[in-house]
Short mmCIF file of C-alpha atoms in Angstrom, two decimals:
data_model
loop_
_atom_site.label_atom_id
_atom_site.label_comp_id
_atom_site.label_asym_id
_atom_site.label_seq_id
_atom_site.Cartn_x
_atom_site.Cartn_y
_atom_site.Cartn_z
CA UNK A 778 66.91 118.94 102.61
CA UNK A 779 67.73 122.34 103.64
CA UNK A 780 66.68 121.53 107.74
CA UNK A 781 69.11 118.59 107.03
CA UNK A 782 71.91 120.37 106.01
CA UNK A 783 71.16 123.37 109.30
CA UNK A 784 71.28 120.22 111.74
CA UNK A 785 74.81 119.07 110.59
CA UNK A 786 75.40 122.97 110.56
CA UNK A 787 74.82 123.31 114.16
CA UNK A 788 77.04 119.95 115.02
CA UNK A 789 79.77 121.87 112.95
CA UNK A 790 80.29 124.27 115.90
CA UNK A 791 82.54 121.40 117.81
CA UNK A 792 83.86 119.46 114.51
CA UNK A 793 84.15 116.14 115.58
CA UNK A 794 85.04 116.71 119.21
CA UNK A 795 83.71 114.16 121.88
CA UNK A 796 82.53 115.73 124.94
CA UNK A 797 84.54 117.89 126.90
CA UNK A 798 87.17 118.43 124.45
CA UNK A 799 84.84 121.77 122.65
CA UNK A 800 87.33 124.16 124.15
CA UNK A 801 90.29 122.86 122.33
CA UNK A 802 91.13 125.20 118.86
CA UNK A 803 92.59 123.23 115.83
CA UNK A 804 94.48 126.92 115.12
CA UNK A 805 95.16 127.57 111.53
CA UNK A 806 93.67 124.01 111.10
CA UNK A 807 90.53 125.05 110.80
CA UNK A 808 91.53 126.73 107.17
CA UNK A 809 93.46 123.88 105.86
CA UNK A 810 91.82 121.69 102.70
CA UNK A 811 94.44 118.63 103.31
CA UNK A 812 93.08 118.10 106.99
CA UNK A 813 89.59 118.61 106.33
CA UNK A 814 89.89 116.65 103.11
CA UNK A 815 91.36 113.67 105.61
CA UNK A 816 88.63 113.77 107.82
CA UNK A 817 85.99 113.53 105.28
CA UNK A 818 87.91 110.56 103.51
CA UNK A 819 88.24 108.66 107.37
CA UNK A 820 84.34 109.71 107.58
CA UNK A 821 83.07 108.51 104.26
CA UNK A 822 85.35 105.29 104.52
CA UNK A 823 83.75 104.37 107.69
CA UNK A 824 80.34 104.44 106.34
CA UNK A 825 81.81 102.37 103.06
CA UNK A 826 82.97 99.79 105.01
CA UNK A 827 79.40 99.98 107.44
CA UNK A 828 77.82 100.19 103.51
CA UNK A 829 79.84 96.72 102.30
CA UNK A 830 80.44 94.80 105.68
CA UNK A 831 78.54 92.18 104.77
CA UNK A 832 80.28 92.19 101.37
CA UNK A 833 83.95 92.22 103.02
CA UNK A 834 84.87 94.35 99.82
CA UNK A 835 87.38 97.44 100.31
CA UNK A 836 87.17 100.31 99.08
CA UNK A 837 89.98 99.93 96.71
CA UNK A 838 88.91 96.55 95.99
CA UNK A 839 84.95 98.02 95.14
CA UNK A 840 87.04 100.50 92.55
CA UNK A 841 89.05 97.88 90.70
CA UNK A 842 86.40 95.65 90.19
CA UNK A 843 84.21 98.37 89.04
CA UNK A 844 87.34 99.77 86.57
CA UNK A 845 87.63 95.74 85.51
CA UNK A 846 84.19 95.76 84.94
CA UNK A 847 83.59 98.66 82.85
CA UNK A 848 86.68 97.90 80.62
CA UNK A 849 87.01 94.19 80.58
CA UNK A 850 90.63 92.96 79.23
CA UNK A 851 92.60 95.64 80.62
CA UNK A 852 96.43 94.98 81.92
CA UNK A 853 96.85 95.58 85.68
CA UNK A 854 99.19 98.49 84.61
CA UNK A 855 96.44 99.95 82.81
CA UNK A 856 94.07 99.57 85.82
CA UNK A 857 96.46 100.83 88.45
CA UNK A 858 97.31 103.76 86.22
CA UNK A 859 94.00 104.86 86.07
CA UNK A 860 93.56 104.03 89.96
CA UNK A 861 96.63 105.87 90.83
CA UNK A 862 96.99 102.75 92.57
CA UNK A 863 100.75 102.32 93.03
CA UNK A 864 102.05 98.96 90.91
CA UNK A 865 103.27 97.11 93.87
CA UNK A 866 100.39 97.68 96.34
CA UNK A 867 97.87 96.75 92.68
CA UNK A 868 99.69 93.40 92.36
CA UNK A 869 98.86 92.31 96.14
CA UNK A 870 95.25 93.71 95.60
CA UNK A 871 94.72 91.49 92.47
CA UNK A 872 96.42 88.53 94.34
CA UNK A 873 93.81 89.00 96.83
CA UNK A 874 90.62 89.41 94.30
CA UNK A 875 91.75 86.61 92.23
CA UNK A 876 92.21 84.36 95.62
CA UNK A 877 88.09 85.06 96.50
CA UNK A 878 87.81 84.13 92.57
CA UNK A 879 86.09 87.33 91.15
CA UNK A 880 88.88 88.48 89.35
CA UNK A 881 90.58 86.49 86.53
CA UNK A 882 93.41 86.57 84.17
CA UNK A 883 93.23 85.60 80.61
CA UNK A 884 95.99 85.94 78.47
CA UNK A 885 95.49 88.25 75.23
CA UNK A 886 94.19 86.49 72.31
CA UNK A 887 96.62 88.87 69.87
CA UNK A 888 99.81 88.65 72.01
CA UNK A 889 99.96 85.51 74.14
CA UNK A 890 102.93 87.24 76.48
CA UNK A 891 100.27 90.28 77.84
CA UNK A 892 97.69 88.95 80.04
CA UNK A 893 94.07 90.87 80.51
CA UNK A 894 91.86 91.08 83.73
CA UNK A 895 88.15 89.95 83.70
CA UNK A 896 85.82 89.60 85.99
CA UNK A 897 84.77 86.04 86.63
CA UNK A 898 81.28 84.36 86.76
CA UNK A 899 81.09 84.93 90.58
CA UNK A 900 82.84 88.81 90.31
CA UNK A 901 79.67 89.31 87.77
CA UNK A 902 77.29 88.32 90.27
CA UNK A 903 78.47 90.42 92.92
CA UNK A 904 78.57 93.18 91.46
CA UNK A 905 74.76 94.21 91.25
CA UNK A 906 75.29 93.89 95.11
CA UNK A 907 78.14 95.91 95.67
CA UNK A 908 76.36 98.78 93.17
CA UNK A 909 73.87 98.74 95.67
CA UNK A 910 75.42 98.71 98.61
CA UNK A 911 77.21 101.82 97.01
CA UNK A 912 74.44 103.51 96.15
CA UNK A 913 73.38 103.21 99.51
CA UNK A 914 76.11 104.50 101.01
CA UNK A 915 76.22 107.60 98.35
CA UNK A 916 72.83 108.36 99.10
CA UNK A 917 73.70 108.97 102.86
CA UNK A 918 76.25 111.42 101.67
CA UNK A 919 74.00 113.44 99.50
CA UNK A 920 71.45 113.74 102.66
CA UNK A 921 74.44 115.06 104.74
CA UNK A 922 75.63 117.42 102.16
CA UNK A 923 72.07 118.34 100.32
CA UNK A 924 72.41 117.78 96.23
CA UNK A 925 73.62 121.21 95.39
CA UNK A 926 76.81 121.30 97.66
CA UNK A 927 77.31 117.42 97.05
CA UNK A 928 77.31 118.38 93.33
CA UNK A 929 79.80 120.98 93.58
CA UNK A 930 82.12 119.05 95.99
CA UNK A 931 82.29 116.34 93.81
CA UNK A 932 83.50 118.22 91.15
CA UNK A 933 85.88 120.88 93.33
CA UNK A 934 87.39 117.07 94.11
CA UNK A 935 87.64 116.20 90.61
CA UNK A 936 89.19 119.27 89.66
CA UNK A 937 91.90 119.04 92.30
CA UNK A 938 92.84 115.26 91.82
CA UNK A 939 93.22 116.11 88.04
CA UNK A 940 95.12 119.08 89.14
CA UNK A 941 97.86 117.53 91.62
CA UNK A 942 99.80 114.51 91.02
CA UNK A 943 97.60 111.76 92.63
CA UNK A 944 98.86 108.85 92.10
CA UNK A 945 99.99 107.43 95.73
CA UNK A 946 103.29 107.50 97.00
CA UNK A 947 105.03 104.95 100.01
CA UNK A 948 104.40 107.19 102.63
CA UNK A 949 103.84 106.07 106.93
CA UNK A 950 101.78 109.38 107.08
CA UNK A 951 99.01 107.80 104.76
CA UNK A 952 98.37 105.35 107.35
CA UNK A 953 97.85 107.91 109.63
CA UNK A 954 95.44 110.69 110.28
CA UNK A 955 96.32 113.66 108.67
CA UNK B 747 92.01 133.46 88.31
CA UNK B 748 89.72 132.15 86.00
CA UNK B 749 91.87 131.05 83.61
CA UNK B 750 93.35 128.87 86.08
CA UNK B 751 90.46 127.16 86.40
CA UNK B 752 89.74 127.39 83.00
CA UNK B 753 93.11 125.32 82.79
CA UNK B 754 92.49 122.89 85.23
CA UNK B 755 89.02 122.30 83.96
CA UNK B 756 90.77 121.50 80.40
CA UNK B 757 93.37 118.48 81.99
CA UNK B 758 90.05 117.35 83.98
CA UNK B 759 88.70 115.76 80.41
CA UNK B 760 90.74 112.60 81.25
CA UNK B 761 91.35 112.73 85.35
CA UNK B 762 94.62 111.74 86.60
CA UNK B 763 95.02 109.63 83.42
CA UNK B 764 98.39 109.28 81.97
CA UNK B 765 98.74 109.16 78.16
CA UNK B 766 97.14 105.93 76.23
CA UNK B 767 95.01 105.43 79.31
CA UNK B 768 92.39 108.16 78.36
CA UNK B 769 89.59 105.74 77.02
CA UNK B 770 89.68 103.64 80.17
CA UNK B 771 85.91 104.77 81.80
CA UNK B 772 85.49 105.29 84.98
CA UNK B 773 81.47 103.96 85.43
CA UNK B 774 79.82 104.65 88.53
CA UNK B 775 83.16 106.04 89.98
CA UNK B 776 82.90 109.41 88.33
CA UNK B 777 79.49 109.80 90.84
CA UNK B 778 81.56 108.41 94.07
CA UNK B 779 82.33 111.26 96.40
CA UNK B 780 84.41 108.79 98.76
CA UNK B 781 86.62 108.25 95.69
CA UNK B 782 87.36 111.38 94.68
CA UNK B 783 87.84 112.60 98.40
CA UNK B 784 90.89 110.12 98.41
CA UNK B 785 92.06 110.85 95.14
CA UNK B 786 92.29 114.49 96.15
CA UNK B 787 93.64 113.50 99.59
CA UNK B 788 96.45 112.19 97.87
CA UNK B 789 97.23 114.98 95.36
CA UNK B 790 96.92 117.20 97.91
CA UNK B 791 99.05 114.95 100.47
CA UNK B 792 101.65 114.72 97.70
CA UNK B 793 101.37 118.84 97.26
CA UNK B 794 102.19 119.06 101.01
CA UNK B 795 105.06 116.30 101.11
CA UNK B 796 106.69 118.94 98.58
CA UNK B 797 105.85 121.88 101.10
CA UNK B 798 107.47 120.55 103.85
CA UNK B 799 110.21 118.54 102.06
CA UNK B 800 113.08 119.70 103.95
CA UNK B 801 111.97 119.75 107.63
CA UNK B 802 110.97 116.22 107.79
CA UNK B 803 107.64 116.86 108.84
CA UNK B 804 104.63 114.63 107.78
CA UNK B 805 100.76 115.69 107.85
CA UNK B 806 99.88 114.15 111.05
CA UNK B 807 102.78 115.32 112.86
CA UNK B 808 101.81 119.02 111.42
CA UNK B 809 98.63 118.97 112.72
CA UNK B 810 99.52 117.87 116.62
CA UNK B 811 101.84 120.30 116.51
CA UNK B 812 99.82 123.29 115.88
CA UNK B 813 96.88 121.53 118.35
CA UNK B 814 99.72 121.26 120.77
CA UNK B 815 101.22 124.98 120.00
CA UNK B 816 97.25 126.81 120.44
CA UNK B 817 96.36 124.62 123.44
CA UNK B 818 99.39 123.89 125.54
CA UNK B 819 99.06 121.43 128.25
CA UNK B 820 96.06 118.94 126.79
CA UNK B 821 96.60 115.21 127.74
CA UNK B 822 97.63 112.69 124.51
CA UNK B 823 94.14 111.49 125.09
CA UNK B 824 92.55 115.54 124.39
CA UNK B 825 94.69 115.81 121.40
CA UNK B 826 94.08 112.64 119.82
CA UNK B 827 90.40 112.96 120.38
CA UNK B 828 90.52 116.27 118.44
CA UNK B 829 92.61 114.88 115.36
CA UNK B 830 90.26 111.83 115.05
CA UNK B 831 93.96 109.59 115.58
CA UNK B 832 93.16 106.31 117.39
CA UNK B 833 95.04 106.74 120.71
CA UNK B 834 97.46 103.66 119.83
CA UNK B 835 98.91 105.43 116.39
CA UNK B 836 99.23 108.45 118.22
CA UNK B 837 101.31 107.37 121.04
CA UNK B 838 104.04 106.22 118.60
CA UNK B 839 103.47 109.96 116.89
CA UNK B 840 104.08 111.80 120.00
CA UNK B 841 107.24 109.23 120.54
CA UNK B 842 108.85 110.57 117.14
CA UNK B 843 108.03 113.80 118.07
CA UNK B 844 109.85 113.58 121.42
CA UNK B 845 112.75 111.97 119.93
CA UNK B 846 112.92 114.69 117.72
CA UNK B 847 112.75 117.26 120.57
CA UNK B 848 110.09 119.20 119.28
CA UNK B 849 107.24 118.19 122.31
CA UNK B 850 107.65 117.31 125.85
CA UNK B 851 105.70 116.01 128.13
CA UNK B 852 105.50 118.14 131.60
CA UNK B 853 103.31 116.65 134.56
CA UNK B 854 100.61 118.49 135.99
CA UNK B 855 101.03 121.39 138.80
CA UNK B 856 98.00 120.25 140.13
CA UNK B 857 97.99 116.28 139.41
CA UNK B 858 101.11 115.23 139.01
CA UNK B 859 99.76 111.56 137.59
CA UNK B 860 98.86 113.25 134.53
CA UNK B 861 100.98 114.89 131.77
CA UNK B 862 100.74 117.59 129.74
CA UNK B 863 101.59 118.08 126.18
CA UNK B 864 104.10 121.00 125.55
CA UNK B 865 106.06 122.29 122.76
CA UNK B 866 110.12 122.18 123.59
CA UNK B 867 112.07 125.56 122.68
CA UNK B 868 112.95 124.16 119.41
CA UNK B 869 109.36 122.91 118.77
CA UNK B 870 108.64 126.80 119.07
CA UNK B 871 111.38 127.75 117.10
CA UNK B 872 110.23 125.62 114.29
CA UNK B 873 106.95 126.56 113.77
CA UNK B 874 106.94 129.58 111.92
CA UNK B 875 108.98 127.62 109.17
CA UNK B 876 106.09 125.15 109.43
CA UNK B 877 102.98 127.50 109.25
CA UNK B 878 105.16 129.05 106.16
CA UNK B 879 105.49 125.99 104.35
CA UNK B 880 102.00 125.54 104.98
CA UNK B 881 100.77 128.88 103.91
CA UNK B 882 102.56 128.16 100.55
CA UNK B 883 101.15 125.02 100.12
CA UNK B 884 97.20 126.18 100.86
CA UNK B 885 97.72 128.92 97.96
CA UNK B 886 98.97 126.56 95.37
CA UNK B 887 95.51 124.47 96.66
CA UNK B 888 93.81 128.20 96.25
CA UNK B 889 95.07 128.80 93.18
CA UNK B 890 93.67 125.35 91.62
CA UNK B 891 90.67 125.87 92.70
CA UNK B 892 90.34 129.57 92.76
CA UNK B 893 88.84 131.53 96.10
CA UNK B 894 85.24 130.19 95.88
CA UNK B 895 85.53 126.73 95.19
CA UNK B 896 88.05 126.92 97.82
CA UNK B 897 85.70 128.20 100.34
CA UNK B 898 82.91 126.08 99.78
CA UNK B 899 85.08 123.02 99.39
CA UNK B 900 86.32 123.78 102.89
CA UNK B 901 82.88 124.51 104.10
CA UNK B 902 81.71 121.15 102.83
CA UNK B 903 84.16 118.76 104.14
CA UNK B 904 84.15 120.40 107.24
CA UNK B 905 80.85 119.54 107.43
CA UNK B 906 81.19 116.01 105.98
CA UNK B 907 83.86 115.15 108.62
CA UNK B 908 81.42 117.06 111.65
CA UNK B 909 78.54 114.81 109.82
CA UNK B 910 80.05 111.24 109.51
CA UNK B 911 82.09 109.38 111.82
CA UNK B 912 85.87 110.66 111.28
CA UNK B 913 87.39 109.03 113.80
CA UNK B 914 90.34 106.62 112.03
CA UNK B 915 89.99 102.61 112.33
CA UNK B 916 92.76 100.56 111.59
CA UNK B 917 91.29 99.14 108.70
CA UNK B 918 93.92 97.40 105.85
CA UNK B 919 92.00 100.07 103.46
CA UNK B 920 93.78 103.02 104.77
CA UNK B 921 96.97 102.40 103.69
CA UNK B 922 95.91 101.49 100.26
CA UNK B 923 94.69 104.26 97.71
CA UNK B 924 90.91 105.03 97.34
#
């Protein structure tokens, strides 16, 4: 683990720099959580989607089926509250998960007016896949970061989203890199 | 500086839940790095959007212009390459930027076919406001965390984002949340 960790280490001199382009200083940059907390997200999220690509399931998408599926008969406000999903974007997301038919709404047995989200008979299924896929792709993160710093990151993270308001706001600069 | 973590640790019983939503579990996603990273990402995005409220600056267009301010004269291509921006977004980022004076574009003493990226007088003048803004924003980041889970937070996405693949697809992901 540890000769792991020393070879990323060494990489880490030039961080993510092609070729050619070592010389050039990121300034003040280089001590600034939000940026570095960006390019992690753009680097993990590019080995999700290599992770799920045969799955065509997003990484927002993995997340609310695994929230639906942990707490079956939940509202969507319920679910994009505890997403920090924004309601409008949560709406279009569910449009889009009911459309591939893993994700279905029944109305509430106790108050016919409030509907609940389920997964369906074919969301069930595909689940065990996309737990695997994400345990593969979690896997590759521990062997970057070795299980003691992975640990500790993962809860630093925790600390800070419960910490700061982070629930997502309509912003162009979340489309774009940092 | 304990406390504060102390504190922190306290509102991290039920993350980023809002009141009545505390039961909903989490599963598998409480061991996800990726989702945490983004849930962070955004609290910390959202921390910075405060920061810098009043100049109008976003996080990407912070970040070329301190690349542009400690290397003067790199090509759009150099600069995007170093920020991981896909050379497409960052053409329209360097457009705002121009059309709010802040860079220009000078061509090369030696090759005149090529341009160089240059902060404009007032592009100077406003970056000691931004680096301020900044500064204040890192220590309220700081003071979550406190100064070692700081550092090895930094440490570890750096590393992460040297590790994994950080450069940004356009992927419909990215503009959602997690």
């Amino acid at each position: 683990m540890e000769s792991c960790v020393s070879t990323a280490m060494r990489r880490m001199k030039t961080p993510a720099s092609p070729p050619g382009t070592a010389a050039i200083s990121h300034g003040v940059l280089d001590d600034r959580l939000g940026y570095w907390t960006r390019r992690a997200q753009i680097g993990i999220f590019q080995d999700f989607f290599q992770a799920f690509r045969q799955t065509g399931i997003r990484p927002a998408q993995y997340s609310t089926l695994t929230i639906i599926e942990t707490n079956p008969g939940l509202t969507q406000t319920q679910v994009a509250d505890a997403l920090g999903i924004k309601k409008a974007n949560f709406v279009a997301l569910i449009r889009e998960l009911e459309d591939r038919d893993l994700v279905e709404r029944r109305p509430d047995i106790t108050d016919r007016r409030s509907y609940g989200l389920f997964l369906s008979k074919q969301g069930q299924k595909l689940m065990p896949i996309l737990h695997a896929a994400s345990g593969t792709h979690e896997q590759r993160l521990i062997n970057v970061l070795g299980e003691n710093r992975y640990r500790e990151t993962l809860e630093n993270l925790r600390l800070l989203a419960a910490s700061l308001d982070s629930v997502a706001v309509d912003n162009p600069a979340d489309s774009f890199i940092i």
